[in-house]
Amino acid sequence: MKLKQLEGLLGGLTQFPAPKVELEQYPTGPHIASRMLYTVSQCCTFDSDAFPALLREGRMLSFSSWDGFGMRCGGFVVIVSGIMELGAIATKCSFGSASTELLGYSLYVVIYIDRHVIGIDIDPQALELAQQNAADLELDIDLIWSGIKNLNLKVFQSIPSLLADRKIFGAGFHIDTVVMNPPFGTRKKGADMEFLSMGLKVASQAVYSLHKTSTREHIKKTALRDYNAIHAEVLCELRYDLPQTYKFHKKKEVDIAVDLWRFVPNARRSSS
Amino acid sequence: MRLLTHNMLASNVRGATTGYPLKLEAAKWVTKEVELNADFIRGLLPKIDWRALVAATRALGLPELLPEEQPPEEEIFAEGAAGVEGSAIRRIHHALLEIHVQEGSLVCPDTSRCFPIDKGIPNMMLHEDEV
């Protein structure tokens, strides 16, 4: 899918009607979401050391029509926060478009396994909206109401057949990639880092995340030192076209300089 | 909520050791047909906790759908099996992807904490004192 098409598709979605300031919810507009996803989909192929091995084993899913996310066999892609889920699936191909303006920076995780999509949000209204949108688009996605810290998804570490695959899947993790647009931590200090920390915990291949350019040094240092990242690079700088969302916003629209990061987690860590 | 999602979900309430598998109590569920993708099932199967899946189907009152023990792979993916109505792969596909639990609850096996499922969405939110 071309960038323009992706942007168009994302632009056709309903925006989140009542953003909640305490969750730092803002719409992730089609401009930035499409660029983010597009860049990520361009990178993804290079993440996958496991790819040839899986091909050899003949266990590859039918991803031939597609070169973006989640190419790994039965791998999971987790997408946190916002419109990106739609894009991830749109890039993905035949499945067309998915939901949801679960938008906002509230926790929003999408776990994506081929056709199986799970959306997770802390905000029940966001979930309701997602459900409606999904129904409108005739998509089956499963939704879970949960916060980021309490999220407990089994990562299948105890299954013997997987232990042999551990080299492939890191420490038995089946979540490949996390793509997220976390809160910038403007209202709740440290919220951005909480998301990043979570992302690097669950992903085995890469985490793509948007952060304010002004925090670049801090992000890099913390990710490498405290969050088990072995690699952290800024892929590109984007302008976040933030519409006036809350009463305390004085300007009608502001552009915020943000970095699109790519982090590589240390997937060789031992499981616990 | 489909049973594939149920198969991955665990309770994180304070006092839970594994919190898995969550006991399913389904008051209402529907089925929606989805096209079978054998490769997808093949990739998924090693990640499925078979016993949890069987327990979930039994909780729905479908004791015949899946056998207690997981059938051998050769049998599931035997050539042509995907085209046979009632074959093992069709049943697994049905159990994982075509059943949607609409109303009911998920019960933590360790603490008996009940997580309600409302309009198909399980509510896994915890209170502050449960974390």
Tab-separated table of C-alpha atoms in Angstrom:
chain	number	residue	atom	x	y	z
A	1	MET	CA	0.000	0.000	0.000
A	2	LYS	CA	1.261	3.433	-0.926
A	3	LEU	CA	1.651	6.174	1.645
A	4	LYS	CA	-1.075	8.294	0.046
A	5	GLN	CA	-3.546	5.449	0.085
A	6	LEU	CA	-2.753	4.718	3.685
A	7	GLU	CA	-3.240	8.339	4.665
A	8	GLY	CA	-6.514	8.442	2.787
A	9	LEU	CA	-7.730	5.350	4.512
A	10	LEU	CA	-6.823	6.642	7.938
A	11	GLY	CA	-8.393	9.971	7.105
A	12	GLY	CA	-11.721	8.273	6.549
A	13	LEU	CA	-12.057	7.319	10.179
A	14	THR	CA	-14.214	8.926	12.784
A	15	GLN	CA	-12.216	10.902	15.270
A	16	PHE	CA	-12.380	10.221	18.935
A	17	PRO	CA	-15.262	12.403	20.119
A	18	ALA	CA	-14.473	13.077	23.760
A	19	PRO	CA	-10.774	12.920	24.538
A	20	LYS	CA	-9.978	12.579	28.221
A	21	VAL	CA	-7.362	14.890	29.576
A	22	GLU	CA	-6.404	12.557	32.414
A	23	LEU	CA	-5.459	9.914	29.863
A	24	GLU	CA	-3.769	12.463	27.659
A	25	GLN	CA	-5.915	11.371	24.775
A	26	TYR	CA	-5.334	13.110	21.503
A	27	PRO	CA	-6.264	11.950	18.100
A	28	THR	CA	-3.377	10.489	16.154
A	29	GLY	CA	-4.165	12.193	12.900
A	30	PRO	CA	-3.954	10.529	9.512
A	31	HIS	CA	-0.877	12.521	8.532
A	32	ILE	CA	1.369	11.357	11.312
A	33	ALA	CA	-0.145	7.907	11.710
A	34	SER	CA	0.287	7.107	8.044
A	35	ARG	CA	3.892	8.287	8.022
A	36	MET	CA	4.689	6.411	11.124
A	37	LEU	CA	3.202	3.180	9.853
A	38	TYR	CA	4.697	3.568	6.472
A	39	THR	CA	8.176	4.058	7.875
A	40	VAL	CA	7.710	1.140	10.201
A	41	SER	CA	6.505	-1.144	7.449
A	42	GLN	CA	9.589	-0.243	5.446
A	43	CYS	CA	11.797	-1.227	8.352
A	44	CYS	CA	10.078	-4.364	9.419
A	45	THR	CA	11.614	-6.725	6.957
A	46	PHE	CA	14.992	-6.102	8.466
A	47	ASP	CA	13.934	-7.104	11.930
A	48	SER	CA	13.382	-10.626	11.191
A	49	ASP	CA	16.346	-12.845	11.729
A	50	ALA	CA	13.919	-15.649	12.194
A	51	PHE	CA	12.313	-15.242	8.848
A	52	PRO	CA	14.475	-17.581	6.785
A	53	ALA	CA	14.354	-20.231	9.476
A	54	LEU	CA	10.611	-20.179	9.488
A	55	LEU	CA	10.497	-20.367	5.762
A	56	ARG	CA	12.672	-23.419	5.828
A	57	GLU	CA	10.413	-25.065	8.300
A	58	GLY	CA	7.541	-24.365	6.015
A	59	ARG	CA	5.630	-22.787	8.809
A	60	MET	CA	5.312	-19.416	7.253
A	61	LEU	CA	1.888	-17.949	7.171
A	62	SER	CA	0.428	-16.792	3.944
A	63	PHE	CA	1.886	-13.370	4.022
A	64	SER	CA	3.173	-13.472	0.509
A	65	SER	CA	1.006	-10.637	-0.620
A	66	TRP	CA	2.385	-8.414	1.969
A	67	ASP	CA	5.637	-7.048	3.185
A	68	GLY	CA	4.842	-5.172	6.312
A	69	PHE	CA	4.315	-6.143	9.883
A	70	GLY	CA	3.902	-9.439	11.477
A	71	MET	CA	5.465	-11.493	8.823
A	72	ARG	CA	6.666	-13.959	11.343
A	73	CYS	CA	4.836	-17.157	11.740
A	74	GLY	CA	1.991	-16.681	14.101
A	75	GLY	CA	3.870	-13.786	15.530
A	76	PHE	CA	2.098	-11.055	17.299
A	77	VAL	CA	2.321	-7.428	16.573
A	78	VAL	CA	1.302	-5.185	19.366
A	79	ILE	CA	0.331	-1.702	18.640
A	80	VAL	CA	-0.186	0.676	21.427
A	81	SER	CA	-2.314	3.700	21.255
A	82	GLY	CA	-4.345	4.963	18.496
A	83	ILE	CA	-5.139	4.883	14.918
A	84	MET	CA	-2.214	2.733	13.998
A	85	GLU	CA	-4.065	-0.478	14.281
A	86	LEU	CA	-6.051	0.400	11.257
A	87	GLY	CA	-2.967	1.197	9.355
A	88	ALA	CA	-1.206	-1.929	10.410
A	89	ILE	CA	-3.939	-3.975	9.003
A	90	ALA	CA	-4.353	-1.810	5.993
A	91	THR	CA	-0.712	-2.246	5.177
A	92	LYS	CA	-1.231	-5.867	5.797
A	93	CYS	CA	-3.343	-6.508	2.764
A	94	SER	CA	-6.345	-8.434	1.977
A	95	PHE	CA	-7.911	-7.894	5.285
A	96	GLY	CA	-8.520	-4.362	4.229
A	97	SER	CA	-9.130	-1.937	6.964
A	98	ALA	CA	-9.812	-2.358	10.596
A	99	SER	CA	-11.501	-0.320	13.150
A	100	THR	CA	-11.086	1.928	15.278
A	101	GLU	CA	-10.540	5.289	16.511
A	102	LEU	CA	-9.754	3.940	19.857
A	103	LEU	CA	-7.618	6.820	19.433
A	104	GLY	CA	-6.135	8.698	21.954
A	105	TYR	CA	-3.278	8.177	24.086
A	106	SER	CA	-5.070	6.073	26.510
A	107	LEU	CA	-3.674	2.637	26.591
A	108	TYR	CA	-4.468	1.017	23.434
A	109	VAL	CA	-2.792	-2.164	22.523
A	110	VAL	CA	-3.551	-4.160	19.524
A	111	ILE	CA	-2.277	-7.619	19.260
A	112	TYR	CA	-2.308	-8.803	15.821
A	113	ILE	CA	-1.916	-12.370	14.735
A	114	ASP	CA	-2.640	-12.765	11.106
A	115	ARG	CA	-6.369	-12.221	11.120
A	116	HIS	CA	-6.728	-12.204	14.819
A	117	VAL	CA	-6.745	-8.760	16.269
A	118	ILE	CA	-7.074	-7.866	19.897
A	119	GLY	CA	-7.502	-4.282	20.975
A	120	ILE	CA	-6.901	-3.275	24.542
A	121	ASP	CA	-7.818	0.016	26.108
A	122	ILE	CA	-8.240	1.440	29.560
A	123	ASP	CA	-11.122	3.624	28.438
A	124	PRO	CA	-14.470	1.831	28.042
A	125	GLN	CA	-15.828	4.552	25.785
A	126	ALA	CA	-12.932	4.074	23.446
A	127	LEU	CA	-13.689	0.380	23.389
A	128	GLU	CA	-17.327	0.993	22.634
A	129	LEU	CA	-16.395	3.195	19.733
A	130	ALA	CA	-13.955	0.640	18.457
A	131	GLN	CA	-16.601	-1.996	18.591
A	132	GLN	CA	-18.985	0.127	16.578
A	133	ASN	CA	-16.380	0.986	13.997
A	134	ALA	CA	-15.318	-2.594	13.692
A	135	ALA	CA	-18.908	-3.648	13.196
A	136	ASP	CA	-19.396	-0.959	10.541
A	137	LEU	CA	-16.372	-2.246	8.691
A	138	GLU	CA	-17.513	-5.836	9.193
A	139	LEU	CA	-14.363	-6.733	11.046
A	140	ASP	CA	-14.003	-9.168	13.857
A	141	ILE	CA	-11.710	-7.828	16.482
A	142	ASP	CA	-11.605	-8.854	20.090
A	143	LEU	CA	-11.467	-6.138	22.684
A	144	ILE	CA	-10.279	-6.199	26.245
A	145	TRP	CA	-10.845	-3.569	28.866
A	146	SER	CA	-7.596	-3.298	30.769
A	147	GLY	CA	-4.885	-0.927	31.822
A	148	ILE	CA	-1.335	-1.171	30.684
A	149	LYS	CA	0.105	-2.230	33.999
A	150	ASN	CA	-2.415	-4.927	34.749
A	151	LEU	CA	-2.336	-6.462	31.357
A	152	ASN	CA	-1.629	-10.132	31.735
A	153	LEU	CA	-1.270	-11.990	28.507
A	154	LYS	CA	0.196	-15.379	28.611
A	155	VAL	CA	3.359	-15.468	26.604
A	156	PHE	CA	3.365	-19.182	26.124
A	157	GLN	CA	6.656	-19.824	27.790
A	158	SER	CA	5.731	-23.144	29.238
A	159	ILE	CA	4.947	-25.000	26.070
A	160	PRO	CA	7.714	-27.488	25.337
A	161	SER	CA	7.514	-27.294	21.562
A	162	LEU	CA	8.321	-23.643	21.871
A	163	LEU	CA	11.335	-24.079	24.016
A	164	ALA	CA	13.144	-25.457	21.015
A	165	ASP	CA	12.132	-22.355	19.122
A	166	ARG	CA	13.435	-20.062	21.751
A	167	LYS	CA	16.253	-18.922	19.579
A	168	ILE	CA	13.728	-17.809	17.083
A	169	PHE	CA	11.273	-16.199	19.381
A	170	GLY	CA	13.592	-14.749	21.920
A	171	ALA	CA	12.580	-15.743	25.372
A	172	GLY	CA	9.452	-17.474	24.274
A	173	PHE	CA	7.799	-14.218	23.478
A	174	HIS	CA	5.348	-14.234	20.689
A	175	ILE	CA	4.851	-10.587	20.490
A	176	ASP	CA	7.093	-9.363	17.740
A	177	THR	CA	6.650	-5.731	17.279
A	178	VAL	CA	5.154	-2.942	19.276
A	179	VAL	CA	4.120	0.202	17.503
A	180	MET	CA	2.871	2.931	19.716
A	181	ASN	CA	2.124	6.537	20.091
A	182	PRO	CA	2.281	6.883	23.833
A	183	PRO	CA	1.323	9.890	25.886
A	184	PHE	CA	4.176	12.372	25.817
A	185	GLY	CA	4.082	12.619	29.563
A	186	THR	CA	3.095	16.246	29.433
A	187	ARG	CA	0.212	15.944	31.854
A	188	LYS	CA	1.377	12.924	33.756
A	189	LYS	CA	5.098	12.960	34.066
A	190	GLY	CA	6.753	9.745	33.070
A	191	ALA	CA	3.762	8.309	31.221
A	192	ASP	CA	5.797	8.129	28.016
A	193	MET	CA	8.483	6.124	29.765
A	194	GLU	CA	5.965	3.728	31.280
A	195	PHE	CA	4.752	2.819	27.826
A	196	LEU	CA	8.240	2.484	26.461
A	197	SER	CA	9.249	0.252	29.309
A	198	MET	CA	6.216	-1.956	28.722
A	199	GLY	CA	6.877	-2.090	25.003
A	200	LEU	CA	10.422	-3.254	25.477
A	201	LYS	CA	9.272	-5.867	27.934
A	202	VAL	CA	6.793	-7.546	25.633
A	203	ALA	CA	8.346	-7.164	22.193
A	204	SER	CA	10.895	-9.623	20.934
A	205	GLN	CA	11.931	-7.862	17.739
A	206	ALA	CA	11.380	-4.142	17.768
A	207	VAL	CA	9.508	-1.275	19.316
A	208	TYR	CA	8.513	1.721	17.258
A	209	SER	CA	7.427	4.690	19.248
A	210	LEU	CA	6.826	8.417	18.963
A	211	HIS	CA	8.413	10.758	21.468
A	212	LYS	CA	8.949	14.467	21.673
A	213	THR	CA	12.169	15.530	20.002
A	214	SER	CA	12.973	17.662	23.030
A	215	THR	CA	13.353	14.499	25.101
A	216	ARG	CA	15.648	12.701	22.672
A	217	GLU	CA	18.710	12.323	24.867
A	218	HIS	CA	16.715	11.230	27.875
A	219	ILE	CA	14.831	8.614	25.860
A	220	LYS	CA	17.953	7.132	24.421
A	221	LYS	CA	19.805	6.977	27.693
A	222	THR	CA	16.912	5.453	29.612
A	223	ALA	CA	16.005	2.896	26.961
A	224	LEU	CA	19.548	1.582	26.758
A	225	ARG	CA	20.343	1.771	30.433
A	226	ASP	CA	17.104	0.801	32.146
A	227	TYR	CA	14.749	-0.815	29.662
A	228	ASN	CA	16.796	-3.577	28.209
A	229	ALA	CA	17.140	-2.064	24.749
A	230	ILE	CA	20.260	-2.997	22.844
A	231	HIS	CA	19.697	-0.491	20.106
A	232	ALA	CA	17.908	2.839	19.897
A	233	GLU	CA	17.772	5.048	16.848
A	234	VAL	CA	15.670	7.902	15.559
A	235	LEU	CA	14.304	6.904	12.170
A	236	CYS	CA	12.890	10.270	11.303
A	237	GLU	CA	11.576	13.489	12.692
A	238	LEU	CA	7.910	14.199	12.195
A	239	ARG	CA	5.605	17.094	12.877
A	240	TYR	CA	2.732	16.216	15.113
A	241	ASP	CA	-0.187	18.292	13.986
A	242	LEU	CA	-2.011	18.551	17.227
A	243	PRO	CA	-5.450	20.096	16.986
A	244	GLN	CA	-6.840	22.185	19.790
A	245	THR	CA	-8.280	19.487	21.958
A	246	TYR	CA	-8.637	20.799	25.465
A	247	LYS	CA	-9.682	24.085	27.008
A	248	PHE	CA	-6.185	24.805	28.234
A	249	HIS	CA	-4.887	24.782	24.678
A	250	LYS	CA	-4.454	28.411	23.697
A	251	LYS	CA	-3.535	28.002	20.093
A	252	LYS	CA	-5.834	26.546	17.509
A	253	GLU	CA	-3.322	24.075	16.246
A	254	VAL	CA	0.260	23.389	17.140
A	255	ASP	CA	2.978	21.451	15.482
A	256	ILE	CA	5.140	19.484	17.854
A	257	ALA	CA	8.443	18.070	16.736
A	258	VAL	CA	8.443	14.349	17.417
A	259	ASP	CA	10.895	11.556	16.730
A	260	LEU	CA	9.961	8.201	15.364
A	261	TRP	CA	12.167	5.773	17.240
A	262	ARG	CA	13.138	2.234	16.620
A	263	PHE	CA	14.287	0.253	19.632
A	264	VAL	CA	15.593	-3.267	19.574
A	265	PRO	CA	14.945	-5.191	22.756
A	266	ASN	CA	17.456	-7.607	24.088
A	267	ALA	CA	15.444	-10.656	23.116
A	268	ARG	CA	18.111	-13.076	24.165
A	269	ARG	CA	17.434	-12.459	27.816
A	270	SER	CA	16.435	-15.449	29.851
A	271	SER	CA	12.792	-15.921	30.580
A	272	SER	CA	11.479	-15.773	34.060
B	1	MET	CA	-14.266	-12.438	22.817
B	2	ARG	CA	-13.121	-15.459	20.910
B	3	LEU	CA	-11.599	-18.513	22.525
B	4	LEU	CA	-8.219	-17.692	21.001
B	5	THR	CA	-8.206	-14.543	23.079
B	6	HIS	CA	-9.399	-16.464	26.108
B	7	ASN	CA	-6.468	-18.801	25.557
B	8	MET	CA	-4.014	-15.932	25.982
B	9	LEU	CA	-5.630	-14.061	28.831
B	10	ALA	CA	-4.632	-14.467	32.435
B	11	SER	CA	-5.654	-12.800	35.644
B	12	ASN	CA	-3.243	-10.443	37.283
B	13	VAL	CA	-5.101	-9.895	40.484
B	14	ARG	CA	-3.116	-9.817	43.688
B	15	GLY	CA	-2.784	-13.315	45.111
B	16	ALA	CA	-2.968	-15.062	41.764
B	17	THR	CA	-0.057	-17.390	41.097
B	18	THR	CA	-0.522	-18.091	37.420
B	19	GLY	CA	-4.006	-16.712	37.010
B	20	TYR	CA	-4.406	-19.178	34.204
B	21	PRO	CA	-6.482	-20.517	32.638
B	22	LEU	CA	-9.421	-18.330	33.415
B	23	LYS	CA	-12.564	-20.330	34.020
B	24	LEU	CA	-15.106	-19.410	31.422
B	25	GLU	CA	-18.737	-18.971	32.345
B	26	ALA	CA	-20.651	-18.065	29.256
B	27	ALA	CA	-24.230	-16.905	29.480
B	28	LYS	CA	-24.488	-15.973	25.830
B	29	TRP	CA	-22.372	-16.719	22.816
B	30	VAL	CA	-22.746	-16.631	19.056
B	31	THR	CA	-20.908	-18.162	16.144
B	32	LYS	CA	-19.722	-16.339	13.045
B	33	GLU	CA	-18.282	-18.165	10.131
B	34	VAL	CA	-14.709	-17.332	9.146
B	35	GLU	CA	-12.802	-18.737	6.238
B	36	LEU	CA	-10.375	-21.435	7.296
B	37	ASN	CA	-6.695	-20.744	6.865
B	38	ALA	CA	-4.754	-23.934	7.482
B	39	ASP	CA	-1.387	-22.173	7.593
B	40	PHE	CA	-2.658	-19.855	10.254
B	41	ILE	CA	-3.870	-22.730	12.391
B	42	ARG	CA	-0.558	-24.481	11.857
B	43	GLY	CA	1.373	-21.481	13.109
B	44	LEU	CA	-1.006	-20.965	15.977
B	45	LEU	CA	-1.342	-24.467	17.263
B	46	PRO	CA	1.990	-24.737	19.094
B	47	LYS	CA	1.070	-21.592	20.985
B	48	ILE	CA	-2.311	-22.784	22.073
B	49	ASP	CA	-2.783	-24.218	25.509
B	50	TRP	CA	-4.855	-27.199	24.481
B	51	ARG	CA	-6.264	-27.991	27.889
B	52	ALA	CA	-7.450	-24.446	28.387
B	53	LEU	CA	-9.096	-24.524	24.983
B	54	VAL	CA	-10.841	-27.813	25.674
B	55	ALA	CA	-12.030	-26.543	29.051
B	56	ALA	CA	-13.458	-23.456	27.363
B	57	THR	CA	-15.382	-25.463	24.769
B	58	ARG	CA	-16.783	-27.679	27.508
B	59	ALA	CA	-17.809	-24.633	29.487
B	60	LEU	CA	-19.848	-23.653	26.463
B	61	GLY	CA	-21.584	-27.004	26.530
B	62	LEU	CA	-19.723	-28.429	23.551
B	63	PRO	CA	-18.207	-31.608	24.961
B	64	GLU	CA	-17.935	-33.210	21.550
B	65	LEU	CA	-16.121	-30.394	19.784
B	66	LEU	CA	-12.548	-31.174	20.847
B	67	PRO	CA	-10.972	-34.305	22.307
B	68	GLU	CA	-9.255	-34.268	25.685
B	69	GLU	CA	-5.870	-34.858	24.090
B	70	GLN	CA	-4.601	-32.859	21.173
B	71	PRO	CA	-4.683	-34.948	17.987
B	72	PRO	CA	-1.303	-35.540	16.329
B	73	GLU	CA	-0.248	-32.950	13.786
B	74	GLU	CA	-0.267	-35.434	10.922
B	75	GLU	CA	-3.909	-36.008	11.561
B	76	ILE	CA	-4.830	-32.349	11.872
B	77	PHE	CA	-2.955	-31.288	8.789
B	78	ALA	CA	-3.498	-34.385	6.696
B	79	GLU	CA	-3.855	-33.540	3.055
B	80	GLY	CA	-7.394	-32.566	2.241
B	81	ALA	CA	-8.425	-32.450	5.889
B	82	ALA	CA	-9.240	-28.766	5.665
B	83	GLY	CA	-11.900	-29.526	3.109
B	84	VAL	CA	-13.648	-32.136	5.200
B	85	GLU	CA	-16.549	-30.998	7.295
B	86	GLY	CA	-16.032	-32.079	10.889
B	87	SER	CA	-12.322	-32.772	10.476
B	88	ALA	CA	-9.970	-32.008	13.347
B	89	ILE	CA	-8.655	-28.829	11.755
B	90	ARG	CA	-12.172	-27.574	11.092
B	91	ARG	CA	-13.120	-28.158	14.694
B	92	ILE	CA	-10.044	-26.402	15.989
B	93	HIS	CA	-10.656	-23.515	13.641
B	94	HIS	CA	-14.245	-23.326	14.816
B	95	ALA	CA	-13.310	-23.407	18.484
B	96	LEU	CA	-10.597	-20.769	18.221
B	97	LEU	CA	-12.048	-18.314	15.772
B	98	GLU	CA	-15.752	-18.729	15.173
B	99	ILE	CA	-17.182	-18.697	18.669
B	100	HIS	CA	-17.751	-15.289	20.198
B	101	VAL	CA	-18.629	-15.104	23.868
B	102	GLN	CA	-20.969	-12.158	24.354
B	103	GLU	CA	-22.005	-12.265	27.987
B	104	GLY	CA	-20.613	-14.155	30.935
B	105	SER	CA	-17.520	-14.042	33.064
B	106	LEU	CA	-13.954	-15.165	33.464
B	107	VAL	CA	-12.999	-16.461	36.867
B	108	CYS	CA	-9.454	-16.400	38.187
B	109	PRO	CA	-8.508	-19.981	39.120
B	110	ASP	CA	-6.418	-18.864	42.090
B	111	THR	CA	-8.507	-16.180	43.707
B	112	SER	CA	-11.985	-16.704	42.243
B	113	ARG	CA	-12.014	-13.045	41.280
B	114	CYS	CA	-14.670	-12.689	38.619
B	115	PHE	CA	-14.070	-10.623	35.485
B	116	PRO	CA	-17.362	-9.901	33.748
B	117	ILE	CA	-17.747	-10.101	29.980
B	118	ASP	CA	-20.136	-7.465	28.780
B	119	LYS	CA	-21.130	-7.101	25.111
B	120	GLY	CA	-18.230	-9.328	24.187
B	121	ILE	CA	-15.605	-7.294	26.070
B	122	PRO	CA	-13.991	-8.814	29.141
B	123	ASN	CA	-13.413	-6.284	31.868
B	124	MET	CA	-9.951	-7.022	33.232
B	125	MET	CA	-9.641	-3.791	35.187
B	126	LEU	CA	-8.421	-4.129	38.743
B	127	HIS	CA	-9.143	-1.937	41.728
B	128	GLU	CA	-6.217	-0.249	43.372
B	129	ASP	CA	-6.219	-2.638	46.299
B	130	GLU	CA	-6.114	-5.645	43.995
B	131	VAL	CA	-2.859	-4.764	42.269
